[in-house]
Amino acid sequence: AMSSSSSEDADADERVPYSRRPEWADVEPIPQPESANPVVLIDYADEYVDAVDVWRAVYRSRERSLRVLDLTRDVIGMNGGAYTVWHHRWELVLALGVDLAEELRYAGAMARANPKNYQVWNHMRLCSQAMKASGDDARATLAWELNETHTRIALMMDAKNIHAWTQRAWAVRTFGRWTDEMDFTERMIDDDVRNNSAWNQRFFCVVGGLGGFVTSTDGNGSGDGNAKSAPGDGGDVVVLASAELAFAKSQLDKSPHNESAWNYVRGILKRPNVGWGWRGEGEAIARKHLGDIFGDASRRRVGGTSSDDERGGESDGESRGEA
């Protein structure tokens, strides 16, 4: 069997430079401008130089064609961070009427290969915005589904990828998938209770789309008390502060020292429509987990330590920290 390195060499040998392809004979490549005495020359691969030189020419001539679209794909495949080439590709997508769903799938595949790349996530967003703006509900739904799939896959690769979480937050808000995302964040937190990004996303859903934490559903509670409509999800959705405090408490039972869950509790209690009048709920959670610490201290005192010892009756060696 051919080794990996041998396969790569064979692919390189089989690749025909654009400058020697008959279908590109009408294009005069434009080399990258360099100063007469550059301090440092970047050692680009020959195939990349060949493709980008041709791309510069068609970018300057403003040619809009499928061959140029394919060329941008080739260049991006070699350099996923080529911002101007991504921008050019989007211009071509619009000019040529490219299927936006297919382009979104392409962006998703590139996101898996380049999960920390700003350009690929921006391209995904542009495709999604255009699909939603089409006025076709089916296309808008497909745009959400593709966003959900691609971001979920990216988060399976790295559960704290800020690019994927940011894109996901944008998609949730744009397509009104607030309650769906509450379910997703619960699964992510169950997988890793210390995933601060998932906790942050959950708080974003409640405060950003579900009307905030409600203390009562009868209109007579300390908060506004009214059920909030979750756009895009259908029906009225109420997020009770008590339920979310219980959720945080259940996660703290697994990991009492988890800063993310404690921040979530504080975030709930600091919301204007919850208020510190509910601080007793937070104190009850804190006391439960501090109880073991206080209990240990009590047991040490009950274990025979005299009042003189409590006032500092350690041996001279102990007081000085000697062994």
PDB file of C-alpha atoms in Angstrom:
ATOM      1  CA  ALA A   1       0.000   0.000   0.000  1.00  0.00           C
ATOM      2  CA  MET A   2       1.158   3.533  -0.708  1.00  0.00           C
ATOM      3  CA  SER A   3       2.229   5.486   2.374  1.00  0.00           C
ATOM      4  CA  SER A   4       0.559   8.772   3.328  1.00  0.00           C
ATOM      5  CA  SER A   5       3.598  10.803   2.332  1.00  0.00           C
ATOM      6  CA  SER A   6       3.813   8.915  -0.976  1.00  0.00           C
ATOM      7  CA  SER A   7       0.137   9.653  -1.646  1.00  0.00           C
ATOM      8  CA  GLU A   8       0.673  13.354  -1.001  1.00  0.00           C
ATOM      9  CA  ASP A   9       3.672  13.366  -3.352  1.00  0.00           C
ATOM     10  CA  ALA A  10       1.611  11.607  -6.008  1.00  0.00           C
ATOM     11  CA  ASP A  11      -1.221  14.155  -5.642  1.00  0.00           C
ATOM     12  CA  ALA A  12       1.278  16.988  -5.984  1.00  0.00           C
ATOM     13  CA  ASP A  13       2.721  15.369  -9.115  1.00  0.00           C
ATOM     14  CA  GLU A  14      -0.745  14.954 -10.648  1.00  0.00           C
ATOM     15  CA  ARG A  15      -1.804  18.533  -9.967  1.00  0.00           C
ATOM     16  CA  VAL A  16      -1.644  20.636 -13.117  1.00  0.00           C
ATOM     17  CA  PRO A  17      -0.749  24.279 -12.400  1.00  0.00           C
ATOM     18  CA  TYR A  18      -3.409  26.813 -13.378  1.00  0.00           C
ATOM     19  CA  SER A  19      -0.829  28.509 -15.552  1.00  0.00           C
ATOM     20  CA  ARG A  20      -0.696  25.342 -17.703  1.00  0.00           C
ATOM     21  CA  ARG A  21      -4.410  24.570 -17.849  1.00  0.00           C
ATOM     22  CA  PRO A  22      -6.008  25.297 -21.254  1.00  0.00           C
ATOM     23  CA  GLU A  23      -9.220  26.620 -19.678  1.00  0.00           C
ATOM     24  CA  TRP A  24      -7.200  29.290 -17.871  1.00  0.00           C
ATOM     25  CA  ALA A  25      -4.997  30.242 -20.822  1.00  0.00           C
ATOM     26  CA  ASP A  26      -6.825  33.559 -21.194  1.00  0.00           C
ATOM     27  CA  VAL A  27      -5.782  34.699 -17.731  1.00  0.00           C
ATOM     28  CA  GLU A  28      -2.392  36.292 -17.068  1.00  0.00           C
ATOM     29  CA  PRO A  29      -1.365  35.510 -13.478  1.00  0.00           C
ATOM     30  CA  ILE A  30      -0.429  38.444 -11.245  1.00  0.00           C
ATOM     31  CA  PRO A  31       2.439  37.642  -8.869  1.00  0.00           C
ATOM     32  CA  GLN A  32       2.437  38.912  -5.319  1.00  0.00           C
ATOM     33  CA  PRO A  33       4.238  42.251  -5.223  1.00  0.00           C
ATOM     34  CA  GLU A  34       7.465  42.128  -3.282  1.00  0.00           C
ATOM     35  CA  SER A  35       9.988  44.813  -2.417  1.00  0.00           C
ATOM     36  CA  ALA A  36      13.405  44.668  -4.037  1.00  0.00           C
ATOM     37  CA  ASN A  37      15.032  43.687  -0.753  1.00  0.00           C
ATOM     38  CA  PRO A  38      12.437  41.985   1.461  1.00  0.00           C
ATOM     39  CA  VAL A  39      13.433  41.384   5.071  1.00  0.00           C
ATOM     40  CA  VAL A  40      11.750  37.980   5.140  1.00  0.00           C
ATOM     41  CA  LEU A  41      10.175  36.046   2.291  1.00  0.00           C
ATOM     42  CA  ILE A  42       7.293  33.735   3.174  1.00  0.00           C
ATOM     43  CA  ASP A  43       7.969  30.291   1.780  1.00  0.00           C
ATOM     44  CA  TYR A  44       4.597  29.607   0.153  1.00  0.00           C
ATOM     45  CA  ALA A  45       3.957  26.222  -1.443  1.00  0.00           C
ATOM     46  CA  ASP A  46       4.314  26.337  -5.239  1.00  0.00           C
ATOM     47  CA  GLU A  47       0.714  25.227  -5.830  1.00  0.00           C
ATOM     48  CA  TYR A  48      -0.556  27.978  -3.535  1.00  0.00           C
ATOM     49  CA  VAL A  49       1.476  30.647  -5.314  1.00  0.00           C
ATOM     50  CA  ASP A  50       0.198  29.375  -8.658  1.00  0.00           C
ATOM     51  CA  ALA A  51      -3.466  29.454  -7.581  1.00  0.00           C
ATOM     52  CA  VAL A  52      -3.304  32.829  -5.813  1.00  0.00           C
ATOM     53  CA  ASP A  53      -1.509  34.485  -8.735  1.00  0.00           C
ATOM     54  CA  VAL A  54      -4.389  33.461 -10.999  1.00  0.00           C
ATOM     55  CA  TRP A  55      -6.932  34.488  -8.379  1.00  0.00           C
ATOM     56  CA  ARG A  56      -5.439  37.999  -8.185  1.00  0.00           C
ATOM     57  CA  ALA A  57      -5.943  38.367 -11.906  1.00  0.00           C
ATOM     58  CA  VAL A  58      -9.620  37.368 -11.930  1.00  0.00           C
ATOM     59  CA  TYR A  59     -10.284  39.377  -8.767  1.00  0.00           C
ATOM     60  CA  ARG A  60      -8.862  42.470 -10.483  1.00  0.00           C
ATOM     61  CA  SER A  61     -10.854  41.825 -13.667  1.00  0.00           C
ATOM     62  CA  ARG A  62     -14.025  41.214 -11.598  1.00  0.00           C
ATOM     63  CA  GLU A  63     -14.848  38.058 -13.530  1.00  0.00           C
ATOM     64  CA  ARG A  64     -17.988  36.359 -12.214  1.00  0.00           C
ATOM     65  CA  SER A  65     -18.048  32.722 -13.247  1.00  0.00           C
ATOM     66  CA  LEU A  66     -18.244  29.198 -11.901  1.00  0.00           C
ATOM     67  CA  ARG A  67     -14.578  28.635 -12.678  1.00  0.00           C
ATOM     68  CA  VAL A  68     -13.677  31.534 -10.395  1.00  0.00           C
ATOM     69  CA  LEU A  69     -15.963  30.133  -7.699  1.00  0.00           C
ATOM     70  CA  ASP A  70     -14.098  26.826  -7.970  1.00  0.00           C
ATOM     71  CA  LEU A  71     -10.804  28.705  -7.819  1.00  0.00           C
ATOM     72  CA  THR A  72     -11.772  30.377  -4.544  1.00  0.00           C
ATOM     73  CA  ARG A  73     -12.617  26.971  -3.117  1.00  0.00           C
ATOM     74  CA  ASP A  74      -9.172  25.724  -4.098  1.00  0.00           C
ATOM     75  CA  VAL A  75      -7.391  28.709  -2.546  1.00  0.00           C
ATOM     76  CA  ILE A  76      -9.446  28.532   0.651  1.00  0.00           C
ATOM     77  CA  GLY A  77      -8.688  24.820   0.861  1.00  0.00           C
ATOM     78  CA  MET A  78      -4.996  25.698   1.019  1.00  0.00           C
ATOM     79  CA  ASN A  79      -5.428  28.741   3.258  1.00  0.00           C
ATOM     80  CA  GLY A  80      -8.642  28.828   5.263  1.00  0.00           C
ATOM     81  CA  GLY A  81      -7.755  32.227   6.713  1.00  0.00           C
ATOM     82  CA  ALA A  82      -7.666  34.059   3.367  1.00  0.00           C
ATOM     83  CA  TYR A  83     -10.146  36.798   4.323  1.00  0.00           C
ATOM     84  CA  THR A  84     -10.294  38.552   0.938  1.00  0.00           C
ATOM     85  CA  VAL A  85     -10.830  35.267  -0.890  1.00  0.00           C
ATOM     86  CA  TRP A  86     -13.744  34.431   1.438  1.00  0.00           C
ATOM     87  CA  HIS A  87     -15.238  37.872   0.765  1.00  0.00           C
ATOM     88  CA  HIS A  88     -14.780  37.371  -2.968  1.00  0.00           C
ATOM     89  CA  ARG A  89     -16.455  33.972  -2.752  1.00  0.00           C
ATOM     90  CA  TRP A  90     -19.511  35.506  -1.094  1.00  0.00           C
ATOM     91  CA  GLU A  91     -19.759  38.087  -3.869  1.00  0.00           C
ATOM     92  CA  LEU A  92     -19.662  35.240  -6.392  1.00  0.00           C
ATOM     93  CA  VAL A  93     -22.306  33.250  -4.501  1.00  0.00           C
ATOM     94  CA  LEU A  94     -24.683  36.205  -4.733  1.00  0.00           C
ATOM     95  CA  ALA A  95     -23.837  37.060  -8.333  1.00  0.00           C
ATOM     96  CA  LEU A  96     -24.154  33.494  -9.612  1.00  0.00           C
ATOM     97  CA  GLY A  97     -27.229  32.522  -7.610  1.00  0.00           C
ATOM     98  CA  VAL A  98     -25.467  29.619  -5.916  1.00  0.00           C
ATOM     99  CA  ASP A  99     -27.660  27.325  -3.801  1.00  0.00           C
ATOM    100  CA  LEU A 100     -27.295  28.856  -0.342  1.00  0.00           C
ATOM    101  CA  ALA A 101     -28.028  25.602   1.465  1.00  0.00           C
ATOM    102  CA  GLU A 102     -25.189  23.886  -0.385  1.00  0.00           C
ATOM    103  CA  GLU A 103     -22.908  26.817   0.352  1.00  0.00           C
ATOM    104  CA  LEU A 104     -23.862  26.617   4.022  1.00  0.00           C
ATOM    105  CA  ARG A 105     -23.016  22.905   3.996  1.00  0.00           C
ATOM    106  CA  TYR A 106     -19.658  23.754   2.422  1.00  0.00           C
ATOM    107  CA  ALA A 107     -19.004  26.316   5.162  1.00  0.00           C
ATOM    108  CA  GLY A 108     -19.924  23.719   7.773  1.00  0.00           C
ATOM    109  CA  ALA A 109     -17.420  21.254   6.332  1.00  0.00           C
ATOM    110  CA  MET A 110     -14.764  23.971   6.372  1.00  0.00           C
ATOM    111  CA  ALA A 111     -15.649  24.744   9.995  1.00  0.00           C
ATOM    112  CA  ARG A 112     -14.831  21.158  10.925  1.00  0.00           C
ATOM    113  CA  ALA A 113     -11.450  21.504   9.229  1.00  0.00           C
ATOM    114  CA  ASN A 114     -10.847  25.026  10.602  1.00  0.00           C
ATOM    115  CA  PRO A 115     -12.926  25.283  13.804  1.00  0.00           C
ATOM    116  CA  LYS A 116     -11.126  28.404  15.107  1.00  0.00           C
ATOM    117  CA  ASN A 117     -11.343  30.297  11.819  1.00  0.00           C
ATOM    118  CA  TYR A 118     -13.258  33.614  11.970  1.00  0.00           C
ATOM    119  CA  GLN A 119     -13.911  33.718   8.222  1.00  0.00           C
ATOM    120  CA  VAL A 120     -15.672  30.379   7.944  1.00  0.00           C
ATOM    121  CA  TRP A 121     -18.137  31.208  10.728  1.00  0.00           C
ATOM    122  CA  ASN A 122     -18.825  34.606   9.165  1.00  0.00           C
ATOM    123  CA  HIS A 123     -19.514  32.911   5.827  1.00  0.00           C
ATOM    124  CA  MET A 124     -21.934  30.548   7.531  1.00  0.00           C
ATOM    125  CA  ARG A 125     -23.726  33.513   9.041  1.00  0.00           C
ATOM    126  CA  LEU A 126     -24.000  35.297   5.693  1.00  0.00           C
ATOM    127  CA  CYS A 127     -25.546  32.215   4.089  1.00  0.00           C
ATOM    128  CA  SER A 128     -27.978  31.808   6.988  1.00  0.00           C
ATOM    129  CA  GLN A 129     -29.066  35.455   6.901  1.00  0.00           C
ATOM    130  CA  ALA A 130     -29.764  35.234   3.185  1.00  0.00           C
ATOM    131  CA  MET A 131     -31.789  32.031   3.589  1.00  0.00           C
ATOM    132  CA  LYS A 132     -33.886  33.607   6.334  1.00  0.00           C
ATOM    133  CA  ALA A 133     -34.359  36.799   4.327  1.00  0.00           C
ATOM    134  CA  SER A 134     -35.752  34.775   1.397  1.00  0.00           C
ATOM    135  CA  GLY A 135     -39.131  34.665   3.146  1.00  0.00           C
ATOM    136  CA  ASP A 136     -39.319  30.904   2.604  1.00  0.00           C
ATOM    137  CA  ASP A 137     -40.108  29.280   5.945  1.00  0.00           C
ATOM    138  CA  ALA A 138     -38.766  25.920   4.792  1.00  0.00           C
ATOM    139  CA  ARG A 139     -35.420  27.470   3.845  1.00  0.00           C
ATOM    140  CA  ALA A 140     -35.247  29.340   7.134  1.00  0.00           C
ATOM    141  CA  THR A 141     -35.880  26.102   9.009  1.00  0.00           C
ATOM    142  CA  LEU A 142     -33.180  24.370   6.986  1.00  0.00           C
ATOM    143  CA  ALA A 143     -30.774  27.198   7.784  1.00  0.00           C
ATOM    144  CA  TRP A 144     -31.389  26.684  11.507  1.00  0.00           C
ATOM    145  CA  GLU A 145     -30.994  22.921  11.214  1.00  0.00           C
ATOM    146  CA  LEU A 146     -27.684  23.278   9.389  1.00  0.00           C
ATOM    147  CA  ASN A 147     -26.426  25.796  11.935  1.00  0.00           C
ATOM    148  CA  GLU A 148     -27.474  23.541  14.776  1.00  0.00           C
ATOM    149  CA  THR A 149     -25.752  20.544  13.214  1.00  0.00           C
ATOM    150  CA  HIS A 150     -22.482  22.264  12.318  1.00  0.00           C
ATOM    151  CA  THR A 151     -22.105  24.048  15.652  1.00  0.00           C
ATOM    152  CA  ARG A 152     -22.979  20.878  17.562  1.00  0.00           C
ATOM    153  CA  ILE A 153     -20.324  18.937  15.656  1.00  0.00           C
ATOM    154  CA  ALA A 154     -17.780  21.673  16.343  1.00  0.00           C
ATOM    155  CA  LEU A 155     -18.647  21.548  20.052  1.00  0.00           C
ATOM    156  CA  MET A 156     -18.284  17.774  20.043  1.00  0.00           C
ATOM    157  CA  MET A 157     -14.725  18.404  18.869  1.00  0.00           C
ATOM    158  CA  ASP A 158     -14.131  21.154  21.431  1.00  0.00           C
ATOM    159  CA  ALA A 159     -16.911  21.796  23.942  1.00  0.00           C
ATOM    160  CA  LYS A 160     -15.607  25.288  24.715  1.00  0.00           C
ATOM    161  CA  ASN A 161     -14.974  26.572  21.184  1.00  0.00           C
ATOM    162  CA  ILE A 162     -15.957  30.245  21.513  1.00  0.00           C
ATOM    163  CA  HIS A 163     -16.471  30.586  17.744  1.00  0.00           C
ATOM    164  CA  ALA A 164     -19.017  27.756  17.699  1.00  0.00           C
ATOM    165  CA  TRP A 165     -20.810  29.050  20.817  1.00  0.00           C
ATOM    166  CA  THR A 166     -20.953  32.584  19.371  1.00  0.00           C
ATOM    167  CA  GLN A 167     -22.365  31.319  16.081  1.00  0.00           C
ATOM    168  CA  ARG A 168     -24.849  29.153  17.956  1.00  0.00           C
ATOM    169  CA  ALA A 169     -26.013  32.074  20.099  1.00  0.00           C
ATOM    170  CA  TRP A 170     -26.514  34.150  16.957  1.00  0.00           C
ATOM    171  CA  ALA A 171     -28.512  31.350  15.292  1.00  0.00           C
ATOM    172  CA  VAL A 172     -30.668  30.780  18.385  1.00  0.00           C
ATOM    173  CA  ARG A 173     -31.559  34.469  18.505  1.00  0.00           C
ATOM    174  CA  THR A 174     -32.037  34.802  14.736  1.00  0.00           C
ATOM    175  CA  PHE A 175     -34.303  31.761  14.416  1.00  0.00           C
ATOM    176  CA  GLY A 176     -35.961  31.982  17.841  1.00  0.00           C
ATOM    177  CA  ARG A 177     -34.913  28.546  19.071  1.00  0.00           C
ATOM    178  CA  TRP A 178     -34.715  29.440  22.729  1.00  0.00           C
ATOM    179  CA  THR A 179     -36.344  26.394  24.329  1.00  0.00           C
ATOM    180  CA  ASP A 180     -34.506  24.029  22.009  1.00  0.00           C
ATOM    181  CA  GLU A 181     -31.280  25.569  23.225  1.00  0.00           C
ATOM    182  CA  MET A 182     -32.268  25.181  26.874  1.00  0.00           C
ATOM    183  CA  ASP A 183     -32.456  21.434  26.255  1.00  0.00           C
ATOM    184  CA  PHE A 184     -29.086  21.515  24.490  1.00  0.00           C
ATOM    185  CA  THR A 185     -27.361  23.418  27.297  1.00  0.00           C
ATOM    186  CA  GLU A 186     -28.730  20.951  29.842  1.00  0.00           C
ATOM    187  CA  ARG A 187     -27.177  18.089  27.898  1.00  0.00           C
ATOM    188  CA  MET A 188     -23.878  19.922  27.608  1.00  0.00           C
ATOM    189  CA  ILE A 189     -23.830  20.695  31.336  1.00  0.00           C
ATOM    190  CA  ASP A 190     -24.675  17.086  32.141  1.00  0.00           C
ATOM    191  CA  ASP A 191     -21.685  16.059  30.023  1.00  0.00           C
ATOM    192  CA  ASP A 192     -19.365  18.546  31.739  1.00  0.00           C
ATOM    193  CA  VAL A 193     -20.729  20.422  34.733  1.00  0.00           C
ATOM    194  CA  ARG A 194     -17.770  22.836  34.582  1.00  0.00           C
ATOM    195  CA  ASN A 195     -18.446  23.954  31.011  1.00  0.00           C
ATOM    196  CA  ASN A 196     -18.784  27.677  31.660  1.00  0.00           C
ATOM    197  CA  SER A 197     -19.723  28.296  28.003  1.00  0.00           C
ATOM    198  CA  ALA A 198     -22.793  26.074  28.358  1.00  0.00           C
ATOM    199  CA  TRP A 199     -23.839  27.812  31.585  1.00  0.00           C
ATOM    200  CA  ASN A 200     -23.402  31.189  29.891  1.00  0.00           C
ATOM    201  CA  GLN A 201     -25.501  30.047  26.916  1.00  0.00           C
ATOM    202  CA  ARG A 202     -28.270  28.890  29.248  1.00  0.00           C
ATOM    203  CA  PHE A 203     -28.344  32.272  31.002  1.00  0.00           C
ATOM    204  CA  PHE A 204     -28.360  33.996  27.593  1.00  0.00           C
ATOM    205  CA  CYS A 205     -31.419  31.970  26.563  1.00  0.00           C
ATOM    206  CA  VAL A 206     -33.424  32.836  29.662  1.00  0.00           C
ATOM    207  CA  VAL A 207     -32.527  36.527  29.768  1.00  0.00           C
ATOM    208  CA  GLY A 208     -32.200  37.131  26.032  1.00  0.00           C
ATOM    209  CA  GLY A 209     -35.207  35.265  24.710  1.00  0.00           C
ATOM    210  CA  LEU A 210     -37.452  33.755  27.350  1.00  0.00           C
ATOM    211  CA  GLY A 211     -38.344  36.910  29.234  1.00  0.00           C
ATOM    212  CA  GLY A 212     -36.051  36.455  32.196  1.00  0.00           C
ATOM    213  CA  PHE A 213     -36.503  34.452  35.371  1.00  0.00           C
ATOM    214  CA  VAL A 214     -40.135  34.554  36.509  1.00  0.00           C
ATOM    215  CA  THR A 215     -40.977  34.167  40.205  1.00  0.00           C
ATOM    216  CA  SER A 216     -44.692  33.526  39.750  1.00  0.00           C
ATOM    217  CA  THR A 217     -47.118  32.608  36.995  1.00  0.00           C
ATOM    218  CA  ASP A 218     -50.180  34.270  38.502  1.00  0.00           C
ATOM    219  CA  GLY A 219     -49.098  37.872  38.072  1.00  0.00           C
ATOM    220  CA  ASN A 220     -48.849  38.421  41.824  1.00  0.00           C
ATOM    221  CA  GLY A 221     -45.261  37.344  42.403  1.00  0.00           C
ATOM    222  CA  SER A 222     -42.305  39.568  43.137  1.00  0.00           C
ATOM    223  CA  GLY A 223     -41.441  39.549  39.456  1.00  0.00           C
ATOM    224  CA  ASP A 224     -43.635  40.511  36.519  1.00  0.00           C
ATOM    225  CA  GLY A 225     -45.310  37.110  36.888  1.00  0.00           C
ATOM    226  CA  ASN A 226     -46.428  36.819  33.295  1.00  0.00           C
ATOM    227  CA  ALA A 227     -45.659  33.981  30.916  1.00  0.00           C
ATOM    228  CA  LYS A 228     -43.319  35.108  28.164  1.00  0.00           C
ATOM    229  CA  SER A 229     -43.753  34.097  24.560  1.00  0.00           C
ATOM    230  CA  ALA A 230     -40.689  32.431  23.061  1.00  0.00           C
ATOM    231  CA  PRO A 231     -40.572  33.585  19.422  1.00  0.00           C
ATOM    232  CA  GLY A 232     -40.150  30.727  16.998  1.00  0.00           C
ATOM    233  CA  ASP A 233     -40.755  27.949  19.513  1.00  0.00           C
ATOM    234  CA  GLY A 234     -44.524  28.307  19.742  1.00  0.00           C
ATOM    235  CA  GLY A 235     -46.622  28.642  22.857  1.00  0.00           C
ATOM    236  CA  ASP A 236     -45.877  30.450  26.069  1.00  0.00           C
ATOM    237  CA  VAL A 237     -42.723  29.532  27.897  1.00  0.00           C
ATOM    238  CA  VAL A 238     -42.103  30.381  31.518  1.00  0.00           C
ATOM    239  CA  VAL A 239     -38.720  29.984  33.168  1.00  0.00           C
ATOM    240  CA  LEU A 240     -39.301  29.881  36.895  1.00  0.00           C
ATOM    241  CA  ALA A 241     -36.467  31.169  39.018  1.00  0.00           C
ATOM    242  CA  SER A 242     -37.163  28.378  41.495  1.00  0.00           C
ATOM    243  CA  ALA A 243     -36.787  25.731  38.785  1.00  0.00           C
ATOM    244  CA  GLU A 244     -33.483  27.137  37.587  1.00  0.00           C
ATOM    245  CA  LEU A 245     -32.176  27.432  41.135  1.00  0.00           C
ATOM    246  CA  ALA A 246     -33.117  23.786  41.622  1.00  0.00           C
ATOM    247  CA  PHE A 247     -31.292  22.912  38.405  1.00  0.00           C
ATOM    248  CA  ALA A 248     -28.158  24.741  39.569  1.00  0.00           C
ATOM    249  CA  LYS A 249     -28.433  23.060  42.970  1.00  0.00           C
ATOM    250  CA  SER A 250     -28.582  19.615  41.346  1.00  0.00           C
ATOM    251  CA  GLN A 251     -25.404  20.395  39.432  1.00  0.00           C
ATOM    252  CA  LEU A 252     -23.692  21.720  42.557  1.00  0.00           C
ATOM    253  CA  ASP A 253     -24.486  18.417  44.243  1.00  0.00           C
ATOM    254  CA  LYS A 254     -22.192  16.840  41.642  1.00  0.00           C
ATOM    255  CA  SER A 255     -19.451  19.458  41.949  1.00  0.00           C
ATOM    256  CA  PRO A 256     -19.746  21.802  44.963  1.00  0.00           C
ATOM    257  CA  HIS A 257     -16.652  23.785  43.976  1.00  0.00           C
ATOM    258  CA  ASN A 258     -17.896  24.528  40.466  1.00  0.00           C
ATOM    259  CA  GLU A 259     -17.613  28.287  39.991  1.00  0.00           C
ATOM    260  CA  SER A 260     -19.860  28.261  36.895  1.00  0.00           C
ATOM    261  CA  ALA A 261     -22.888  26.957  38.781  1.00  0.00           C
ATOM    262  CA  TRP A 262     -22.366  29.398  41.669  1.00  0.00           C
ATOM    263  CA  ASN A 263     -22.170  32.269  39.176  1.00  0.00           C
ATOM    264  CA  TYR A 264     -25.435  31.070  37.645  1.00  0.00           C
ATOM    265  CA  VAL A 265     -27.116  31.170  41.066  1.00  0.00           C
ATOM    266  CA  ARG A 266     -25.816  34.684  41.690  1.00  0.00           C
ATOM    267  CA  GLY A 267     -26.926  35.739  38.229  1.00  0.00           C
ATOM    268  CA  ILE A 268     -30.487  34.602  38.920  1.00  0.00           C
ATOM    269  CA  LEU A 269     -30.669  36.350  42.289  1.00  0.00           C
ATOM    270  CA  LYS A 270     -29.296  39.594  40.874  1.00  0.00           C
ATOM    271  CA  ARG A 271     -31.939  39.881  38.170  1.00  0.00           C
ATOM    272  CA  PRO A 272     -34.252  42.870  38.808  1.00  0.00           C
ATOM    273  CA  ASN A 273     -37.451  40.813  38.633  1.00  0.00           C
ATOM    274  CA  VAL A 274     -36.099  38.251  41.115  1.00  0.00           C
ATOM    275  CA  GLY A 275     -34.176  40.442  43.513  1.00  0.00           C
ATOM    276  CA  TRP A 276     -32.358  39.831  46.727  1.00  0.00           C
ATOM    277  CA  GLY A 277     -35.683  39.143  48.406  1.00  0.00           C
ATOM    278  CA  TRP A 278     -34.996  35.637  47.176  1.00  0.00           C
ATOM    279  CA  ARG A 279     -31.546  35.513  48.725  1.00  0.00           C
ATOM    280  CA  GLY A 280     -32.834  32.968  51.224  1.00  0.00           C
ATOM    281  CA  GLU A 281     -33.046  30.483  48.351  1.00  0.00           C
ATOM    282  CA  GLY A 282     -29.405  31.110  47.520  1.00  0.00           C
ATOM    283  CA  GLU A 283     -28.408  30.954  51.166  1.00  0.00           C
ATOM    284  CA  ALA A 284     -30.117  27.587  51.528  1.00  0.00           C
ATOM    285  CA  ILE A 285     -28.051  26.211  48.648  1.00  0.00           C
ATOM    286  CA  ALA A 286     -24.867  27.659  50.085  1.00  0.00           C
ATOM    287  CA  ARG A 287     -25.579  26.376  53.599  1.00  0.00           C
ATOM    288  CA  LYS A 288     -26.090  22.864  52.311  1.00  0.00           C
ATOM    289  CA  HIS A 289     -22.612  22.790  50.831  1.00  0.00           C
ATOM    290  CA  LEU A 290     -20.997  24.716  53.655  1.00  0.00           C
ATOM    291  CA  GLY A 291     -22.597  22.394  56.185  1.00  0.00           C
ATOM    292  CA  ASP A 292     -19.900  19.779  55.780  1.00  0.00           C
ATOM    293  CA  ILE A 293     -17.237  22.382  56.451  1.00  0.00           C
ATOM    294  CA  PHE A 294     -19.015  23.725  59.535  1.00  0.00           C
ATOM    295  CA  GLY A 295     -19.765  20.193  60.646  1.00  0.00           C
ATOM    296  CA  ASP A 296     -16.120  19.211  60.419  1.00  0.00           C
ATOM    297  CA  ALA A 297     -15.161  22.252  62.494  1.00  0.00           C
ATOM    298  CA  SER A 298     -17.766  21.337  65.132  1.00  0.00           C
ATOM    299  CA  ARG A 299     -16.581  17.757  65.280  1.00  0.00           C
ATOM    300  CA  ARG A 300     -13.021  18.940  65.827  1.00  0.00           C
ATOM    301  CA  ARG A 301     -14.150  21.104  68.732  1.00  0.00           C
ATOM    302  CA  VAL A 302     -16.247  18.315  70.244  1.00  0.00           C
ATOM    303  CA  GLY A 303     -13.356  15.920  69.874  1.00  0.00           C
ATOM    304  CA  GLY A 304     -11.778  17.049  73.135  1.00  0.00           C
ATOM    305  CA  THR A 305     -10.189  20.401  72.378  1.00  0.00           C
ATOM    306  CA  SER A 306     -10.273  22.590  75.491  1.00  0.00           C
ATOM    307  CA  SER A 307     -11.232  26.230  75.582  1.00  0.00           C
ATOM    308  CA  ASP A 308      -7.587  27.078  76.238  1.00  0.00           C
ATOM    309  CA  ASP A 309      -6.626  25.176  73.113  1.00  0.00           C
ATOM    310  CA  GLU A 310      -9.315  27.045  71.156  1.00  0.00           C
ATOM    311  CA  ARG A 311      -7.749  30.349  72.248  1.00  0.00           C
ATOM    312  CA  GLY A 312      -4.422  29.337  70.851  1.00  0.00           C
ATOM    313  CA  GLY A 313      -2.966  26.674  73.100  1.00  0.00           C
ATOM    314  CA  GLU A 314      -0.850  25.095  70.402  1.00  0.00           C
ATOM    315  CA  SER A 315       2.634  23.992  71.260  1.00  0.00           C
ATOM    316  CA  ASP A 316       5.361  26.464  70.561  1.00  0.00           C
ATOM    317  CA  GLY A 317       6.488  24.332  67.638  1.00  0.00           C
ATOM    318  CA  GLU A 318       3.012  24.248  66.114  1.00  0.00           C
ATOM    319  CA  SER A 319       2.507  27.988  66.477  1.00  0.00           C
ATOM    320  CA  ARG A 320       5.754  28.578  64.617  1.00  0.00           C
ATOM    321  CA  GLY A 321       4.761  26.057  61.967  1.00  0.00           C
ATOM    322  CA  GLU A 322       7.536  23.639  62.924  1.00  0.00           C
ATOM    323  CA  ALA A 323       7.167  19.949  62.208  1.00  0.00           C
TER     324      ALA A 323
END
